[in-house]
Amino acid sequence: MAQPLTIIGEQLWKRREGLPALRYAEADIAEGEPLKLAPGIFLLRLPLPFALNHINVYLLQERDGWTLVDTGIHTPANRALWESVFRAPWFTRHGPLRRIVVTHHHPDHVGMVGWIVEQFAVPVLMTPGELEVAGRYADPARDVVSERTPLWREHGLPDAVATELLQHMPRYGTQVCALPPGVIEIDAREPLELGGRRWAPIIGRGHSPEHLSLLSEDGAVLIGGDQVLPKITPNIAVWPGGDPNPLHSYLATLRRFEGISASTLLLPSHKQPFYGVARRVEEIRAHHEERLRVVLDACVRPMTGYEFLPALFERELRNEQVGFGLGEAIAHLNFLESQGLLTSSVDGALVRRFERTGIHPAHGRNE
């Protein structure tokens, strides 16, 4: 069995044995149909127009209405679905929507906020870091995809592929309604009172700058967003103006979830609710360690980030997948460089290549 990668100054690869197995909740989830998972907590699944074809949002019962956690992407299908929900007897007899809480700025989480606020004029709560990025990305004077092109070219993206990406990468403003003014910034040091429970905010980084998860005071329920997902892992990528080492940030803040009880029900934004958060944390750590080893093994000569894609993903990426995949490759390469396992340099054509330093990843000495 391979020894864990040495992480300079930190023990990110701590392995814990004997953790209870991950166990999925017995939940038959149907798109657009509310599913009660705990007292006063309902899952609602909405469609997404991607390979990952759904998101789970959550409705929390208040004494006189509802709190909504995340909203889905802005599409005609989701507008029609929300109109149906807001007219449904199960929703109306308990009262109107009272507030929206957003876990992070990605379109599948924040996309419908503006439209829903037009219907209900309710307050919106977000962490400051997520609000800042959402506002920046939604600026109609900017083309965020065009702004990414220099980074992609620095990491070896061919001009023809860059041109295709400019055509196929989705624009944030087409998937997200404009946020209303006066969004309330969440102070993560203070608990939130939602749905008759007190919730402790847990801030995650790496997938997004200030991702919000919520752990109920009694430890029974964790609304996880994208930070800890079953079966899949969140995209961890480098973007212009963002965290240059997001994989390190993600793994570091993953520790905040490792002590959560095996009896806690995790409500994820994708896939099936489950018990066993600590076990899933270990699985995610193992996944990223294995991917980092793949990148190191693939680095047999000076290589661009684009040249690592076949090894890292083991399948052909198409259209916008190339952009997200290259961002993720850069994240892995920057992490390894920060640990002294790779080094990089930029040539006269302003293209960056990475090569191994000769330090052994398990023992921290030259091979």
Coordinates of C-alpha atoms in Angstrom, one line a residue:
M1 CA 0.0 0.0 0.0
A2 CA 1.4 3.4 -1.0
Q3 CA 2.5 5.7 1.8
P4 CA 0.6 9.0 2.1
L5 CA 1.9 12.0 0.3
T6 CA 4.0 14.2 2.6
I7 CA 2.2 17.6 3.0
I8 CA 4.7 20.3 4.1
G9 CA 3.7 21.7 7.5
E10 CA 0.3 20.0 7.7
Q11 CA -1.1 16.6 8.0
L12 CA -3.9 16.6 5.4
W13 CA -3.7 12.9 4.7
K14 CA -4.4 11.6 8.2
R15 CA -6.0 8.2 7.9
R16 CA -8.6 7.0 10.5
E17 CA -9.5 3.4 10.7
G18 CA -12.7 1.8 12.0
L19 CA -15.1 4.6 11.0
P20 CA -18.7 3.5 10.6
A21 CA -19.6 2.8 7.0
L22 CA -21.4 5.3 4.9
R23 CA -25.1 4.5 4.8
Y24 CA -27.6 6.0 2.4
A25 CA -31.0 7.2 3.6
E26 CA -34.0 5.2 2.3
A27 CA -35.4 8.1 0.2
D28 CA -37.3 7.7 -3.1
I29 CA -36.6 11.1 -4.7
A30 CA -38.8 12.2 -7.6
E31 CA -38.2 15.5 -9.4
G32 CA -40.5 18.3 -8.3
E33 CA -42.0 16.3 -5.4
P34 CA -41.3 17.3 -1.8
L35 CA -39.7 14.6 0.3
K36 CA -39.8 14.8 4.1
L37 CA -36.4 13.7 5.5
A38 CA -36.5 15.0 9.0
P39 CA -39.1 16.9 11.1
G40 CA -39.8 20.1 9.2
I41 CA -37.2 19.5 6.5
F42 CA -38.2 18.7 2.9
L43 CA -36.0 17.9 -0.1
L44 CA -37.0 19.2 -3.5
R45 CA -35.2 17.9 -6.5
L46 CA -34.9 20.3 -9.6
P47 CA -33.6 19.5 -13.1
L48 CA -30.2 20.7 -14.4
P49 CA -29.3 20.9 -18.1
F50 CA -25.9 19.2 -17.6
A51 CA -24.5 15.7 -17.2
L52 CA -25.1 16.1 -13.5
N53 CA -28.8 16.5 -14.2
H54 CA -30.3 17.6 -10.8
I55 CA -29.9 19.6 -7.7
N56 CA -31.4 19.0 -4.3
V57 CA -32.8 22.2 -2.6
Y58 CA -34.3 22.2 0.9
L59 CA -37.4 23.7 2.4
L60 CA -37.5 24.2 6.1
Q61 CA -40.9 24.7 7.9
E62 CA -41.2 27.8 10.0
R63 CA -44.1 28.5 12.3
D64 CA -45.7 30.7 9.6
G65 CA -44.1 29.8 6.3
W66 CA -40.9 28.4 4.8
T67 CA -37.2 29.0 4.5
L68 CA -35.6 27.8 1.2
V69 CA -32.0 26.7 1.0
D70 CA -30.8 27.2 -2.6
T71 CA -33.0 27.6 -5.6
G72 CA -31.8 25.8 -8.8
I73 CA -30.5 27.3 -12.0
H74 CA -32.6 29.9 -13.9
T75 CA -34.4 28.0 -16.7
P76 CA -37.9 28.0 -18.1
A77 CA -38.4 24.5 -16.7
N78 CA -37.4 25.6 -13.2
R79 CA -39.7 28.7 -13.4
A80 CA -42.6 26.4 -14.2
L81 CA -41.7 24.0 -11.5
W82 CA -41.4 26.7 -8.8
E83 CA -44.8 28.2 -10.0
S84 CA -46.3 24.8 -9.4
V85 CA -44.7 24.4 -6.0
F86 CA -45.8 27.9 -4.8
R87 CA -49.4 27.0 -5.8
A88 CA -49.4 23.6 -4.3
P89 CA -51.7 23.0 -1.3
W90 CA -48.8 21.4 0.7
F91 CA -46.9 24.7 0.4
T92 CA -49.7 27.3 0.6
R93 CA -51.4 25.8 3.7
H94 CA -48.3 26.2 5.7
G95 CA -47.8 29.9 4.7
P96 CA -45.6 31.8 2.3
L97 CA -41.9 31.8 1.7
R98 CA -40.1 33.8 4.4
R99 CA -36.5 33.8 3.4
I100 CA -33.8 32.3 1.1
V101 CA -30.5 31.0 2.2
V102 CA -27.8 30.4 -0.4
T103 CA -24.9 28.0 0.2
H104 CA -22.7 29.5 -2.6
H105 CA -22.7 31.5 -5.8
H106 CA -22.8 28.8 -8.5
P107 CA -25.8 29.0 -10.9
D108 CA -27.5 25.8 -9.8
H109 CA -27.7 27.2 -6.3
V110 CA -28.3 30.9 -6.7
G111 CA -29.8 31.1 -10.2
M112 CA -33.5 31.5 -9.3
V113 CA -33.1 33.8 -6.4
G114 CA -33.9 37.0 -8.2
W115 CA -37.0 35.6 -9.8
I116 CA -38.3 34.1 -6.6
V117 CA -37.7 37.4 -4.7
E118 CA -39.9 39.1 -7.4
Q119 CA -42.7 36.8 -6.4
F120 CA -42.3 37.0 -2.6
A121 CA -40.1 40.0 -1.7
V122 CA -38.3 38.0 0.9
P123 CA -34.8 38.5 2.4
V124 CA -31.8 36.6 0.9
L125 CA -28.9 35.5 3.1
M126 CA -25.4 34.7 1.7
T127 CA -21.8 34.7 3.1
P128 CA -19.9 37.8 2.0
G129 CA -17.4 35.9 -0.1
E130 CA -20.1 34.3 -2.2
L131 CA -22.0 37.5 -2.6
E132 CA -19.0 39.3 -3.9
V133 CA -18.2 36.7 -6.5
A134 CA -21.9 36.4 -7.6
G135 CA -22.0 40.2 -8.1
R136 CA -18.7 40.2 -10.0
Y137 CA -19.7 37.3 -12.3
A138 CA -23.2 38.8 -13.0
D139 CA -21.8 42.1 -14.1
P140 CA -23.2 42.6 -17.6
A141 CA -20.1 44.7 -18.6
R142 CA -17.9 41.6 -18.2
D143 CA -17.4 38.4 -20.0
V144 CA -16.0 36.1 -17.4
V145 CA -15.2 33.4 -20.0
S146 CA -13.1 35.7 -22.1
E147 CA -11.3 36.7 -18.9
R148 CA -10.3 33.1 -18.4
T149 CA -8.7 32.7 -21.8
P150 CA -5.3 34.1 -20.9
L151 CA -5.0 31.6 -18.0
W152 CA -6.0 28.7 -20.2
R153 CA -3.5 29.7 -22.9
E154 CA -0.8 30.1 -20.3
H155 CA -1.5 26.4 -19.4
G156 CA -1.3 25.2 -23.0
L157 CA -4.8 25.3 -24.3
P158 CA -4.6 25.4 -28.1
D159 CA -6.1 28.4 -29.8
A160 CA -8.7 26.4 -31.7
V161 CA -9.9 24.8 -28.4
A162 CA -10.0 28.2 -26.8
T163 CA -12.2 29.5 -29.6
E164 CA -14.6 26.6 -29.1
L165 CA -14.7 27.3 -25.3
L166 CA -15.6 30.9 -25.9
Q167 CA -18.6 29.6 -27.8
H168 CA -19.6 26.8 -25.5
M169 CA -18.8 27.8 -22.0
P170 CA -22.0 28.9 -20.3
R171 CA -22.3 32.6 -19.3
Y172 CA -23.2 33.2 -15.7
G173 CA -25.7 36.0 -16.5
T174 CA -27.7 33.6 -18.7
Q175 CA -28.1 31.1 -15.8
V176 CA -28.6 33.5 -12.9
C177 CA -31.3 36.1 -12.3
A178 CA -29.9 39.4 -11.0
L179 CA -29.7 39.3 -7.3
P180 CA -31.9 41.8 -5.4
P181 CA -30.4 44.7 -3.5
G182 CA -29.9 44.4 0.2
V183 CA -28.7 40.8 0.4
I184 CA -28.0 40.0 4.1
E185 CA -24.4 38.9 4.7
I186 CA -24.1 35.9 7.0
D187 CA -21.8 36.2 10.0
A188 CA -20.4 32.6 10.2
R189 CA -19.5 33.2 13.8
E190 CA -23.1 33.4 14.8
P191 CA -25.7 30.6 14.7
L192 CA -28.7 30.9 12.4
E193 CA -32.3 30.3 13.5
L194 CA -34.1 28.5 10.6
G195 CA -37.0 26.1 10.6
G196 CA -37.3 25.9 14.4
R197 CA -33.7 24.9 14.8
R198 CA -30.4 26.6 15.6
W199 CA -27.7 25.9 12.9
A200 CA -24.0 26.4 13.2
P201 CA -22.5 27.7 10.0
I202 CA -19.5 25.7 8.7
I203 CA -17.4 27.5 6.1
G204 CA -15.7 25.5 3.3
R205 CA -13.3 26.8 0.7
G206 CA -11.8 25.5 -2.5
H207 CA -15.0 24.7 -4.4
S208 CA -16.1 28.3 -3.9
P209 CA -14.6 31.1 -1.7
E210 CA -16.9 31.0 1.3
H211 CA -19.2 28.0 0.9
L212 CA -21.9 27.7 3.6
S213 CA -22.9 24.4 5.2
L214 CA -25.3 24.2 8.2
L215 CA -25.1 21.8 11.1
S216 CA -28.1 21.6 13.4
E217 CA -27.4 22.3 17.1
D218 CA -28.4 18.8 18.1
G219 CA -26.1 17.3 15.4
A220 CA -29.0 15.5 13.8
V221 CA -28.8 17.1 10.4
L222 CA -26.1 18.7 8.2
I223 CA -27.2 20.7 5.1
G224 CA -24.0 20.2 3.2
G225 CA -24.3 22.0 -0.1
D226 CA -21.5 20.9 -2.4
Q227 CA -18.7 20.7 0.1
V228 CA -19.2 17.0 1.0
L229 CA -21.0 15.0 -1.6
P230 CA -21.7 11.3 -1.9
K231 CA -20.2 9.3 -4.9
I232 CA -18.8 12.5 -6.6
T233 CA -16.5 15.2 -5.6
P234 CA -17.0 19.0 -6.2
N235 CA -15.1 20.7 -8.9
I236 CA -11.9 22.3 -7.4
A237 CA -10.5 24.6 -10.0
V238 CA -8.3 27.7 -10.5
W239 CA -10.1 30.8 -11.9
P240 CA -8.7 34.3 -12.6
G241 CA -8.9 36.4 -9.5
G242 CA -9.7 33.5 -7.3
D243 CA -7.8 31.2 -4.9
P244 CA -4.5 30.1 -6.6
N245 CA -4.3 26.9 -4.5
P246 CA -8.0 25.9 -4.1
L247 CA -7.2 22.2 -3.6
H248 CA -5.2 23.0 -0.5
S249 CA -8.0 25.2 0.8
Y250 CA -10.6 22.5 0.1
L251 CA -8.6 19.8 1.9
A252 CA -7.8 22.1 4.8
T253 CA -11.4 23.1 5.4
L254 CA -12.5 19.5 4.9
R255 CA -11.2 18.9 8.4
R256 CA -14.2 20.9 9.8
F257 CA -16.4 17.9 8.8
E258 CA -14.3 15.0 10.0
G259 CA -15.6 15.0 13.6
I260 CA -19.3 15.0 12.6
S261 CA -21.2 12.1 14.1
A262 CA -22.0 8.9 12.1
S263 CA -25.6 9.4 13.1
T264 CA -25.8 12.9 11.4
L265 CA -28.0 12.9 8.3
L266 CA -26.1 14.8 5.6
L267 CA -28.4 16.5 3.1
P268 CA -26.2 17.1 -0.1
S269 CA -27.0 19.3 -3.1
H270 CA -26.6 16.3 -5.4
K271 CA -27.2 12.6 -5.2
Q272 CA -28.7 10.8 -2.2
P273 CA -28.8 11.9 1.5
F274 CA -26.6 9.7 3.7
Y275 CA -25.1 9.0 7.2
G276 CA -21.4 8.7 7.8
V277 CA -19.9 12.1 7.0
A278 CA -16.5 11.2 8.6
R279 CA -16.2 8.2 6.4
R280 CA -17.0 10.2 3.3
V281 CA -14.3 12.8 4.3
E282 CA -11.7 10.0 4.3
E283 CA -13.0 8.7 0.9
I284 CA -12.6 12.2 -0.6
R285 CA -9.1 12.6 0.8
A286 CA -8.1 9.2 -0.7
H287 CA -9.6 10.3 -4.0
H288 CA -7.6 13.5 -4.2
E289 CA -4.4 11.8 -3.0
E290 CA -4.8 9.2 -5.8
R291 CA -5.4 11.9 -8.4
L292 CA -2.3 13.8 -7.2
R293 CA -0.3 10.6 -7.6
V294 CA -1.7 10.1 -11.1
V295 CA -0.5 13.7 -12.0
L296 CA 2.9 13.0 -10.6
D297 CA 3.3 9.7 -12.4
A298 CA 2.2 11.4 -15.7
C299 CA 4.8 14.1 -15.4
V300 CA 7.6 12.3 -17.3
R301 CA 8.8 15.5 -19.0
P302 CA 8.0 19.2 -18.8
M303 CA 4.2 19.4 -19.5
T304 CA 1.5 22.0 -19.8
G305 CA -1.7 21.8 -17.7
Y306 CA -3.6 20.9 -20.9
E307 CA -1.3 17.9 -21.5
F308 CA -2.3 16.4 -18.1
L309 CA -6.0 16.2 -18.9
P310 CA -6.0 12.6 -20.4
A311 CA -4.2 11.2 -17.3
L312 CA -6.3 13.2 -14.8
F313 CA -9.7 12.4 -16.2
E314 CA -9.1 9.2 -18.2
R315 CA -11.8 10.2 -20.7
E316 CA -12.2 12.7 -23.5
L317 CA -13.5 16.1 -22.4
R318 CA -15.9 18.0 -24.6
N319 CA -17.1 21.6 -24.9
E320 CA -17.3 23.3 -21.5
Q321 CA -15.9 20.2 -19.8
V322 CA -12.5 21.2 -21.1
G323 CA -12.6 24.6 -19.3
F324 CA -13.7 23.1 -16.0
G325 CA -11.2 20.2 -16.4
L326 CA -8.3 22.5 -17.2
G327 CA -9.2 24.6 -14.1
E328 CA -9.1 21.4 -12.0
A329 CA -5.8 20.3 -13.5
I330 CA -4.2 23.6 -12.7
A331 CA -5.5 23.2 -9.1
H332 CA -3.8 19.9 -8.8
L333 CA -0.6 21.2 -10.3
N334 CA -0.5 24.3 -8.2
F335 CA -1.0 22.1 -5.1
L336 CA 1.9 19.8 -6.0
E337 CA 4.1 22.8 -6.7
S338 CA 3.2 24.4 -3.4
Q339 CA 4.4 21.1 -1.8
G340 CA 7.7 21.2 -3.6
L341 CA 6.9 18.1 -5.7
L342 CA 6.6 20.0 -9.0
T343 CA 8.2 23.2 -10.3
S344 CA 7.0 25.3 -13.2
S345 CA 8.4 27.9 -15.6
V346 CA 7.1 30.1 -18.4
D347 CA 8.7 30.0 -21.8
G348 CA 9.1 32.8 -24.4
A349 CA 5.6 32.1 -25.7
L350 CA 4.2 32.7 -22.2
V351 CA 3.3 29.0 -21.8
R352 CA 3.8 27.4 -18.4
R353 CA 5.2 23.9 -18.0
F354 CA 5.5 21.7 -14.9
E355 CA 8.2 19.2 -14.1
R356 CA 9.1 17.0 -11.2
T357 CA 11.6 18.2 -8.7
G358 CA 13.0 14.7 -7.8
I359 CA 11.6 14.8 -4.3
H360 CA 10.0 11.5 -3.4
P361 CA 6.3 12.1 -2.5
A362 CA 6.3 9.6 0.4
H363 CA 9.6 10.3 2.1
G364 CA 10.4 13.9 1.2
R365 CA 13.9 13.2 -0.2
N366 CA 15.5 13.0 -3.6
E367 CA 15.0 9.8 -5.5

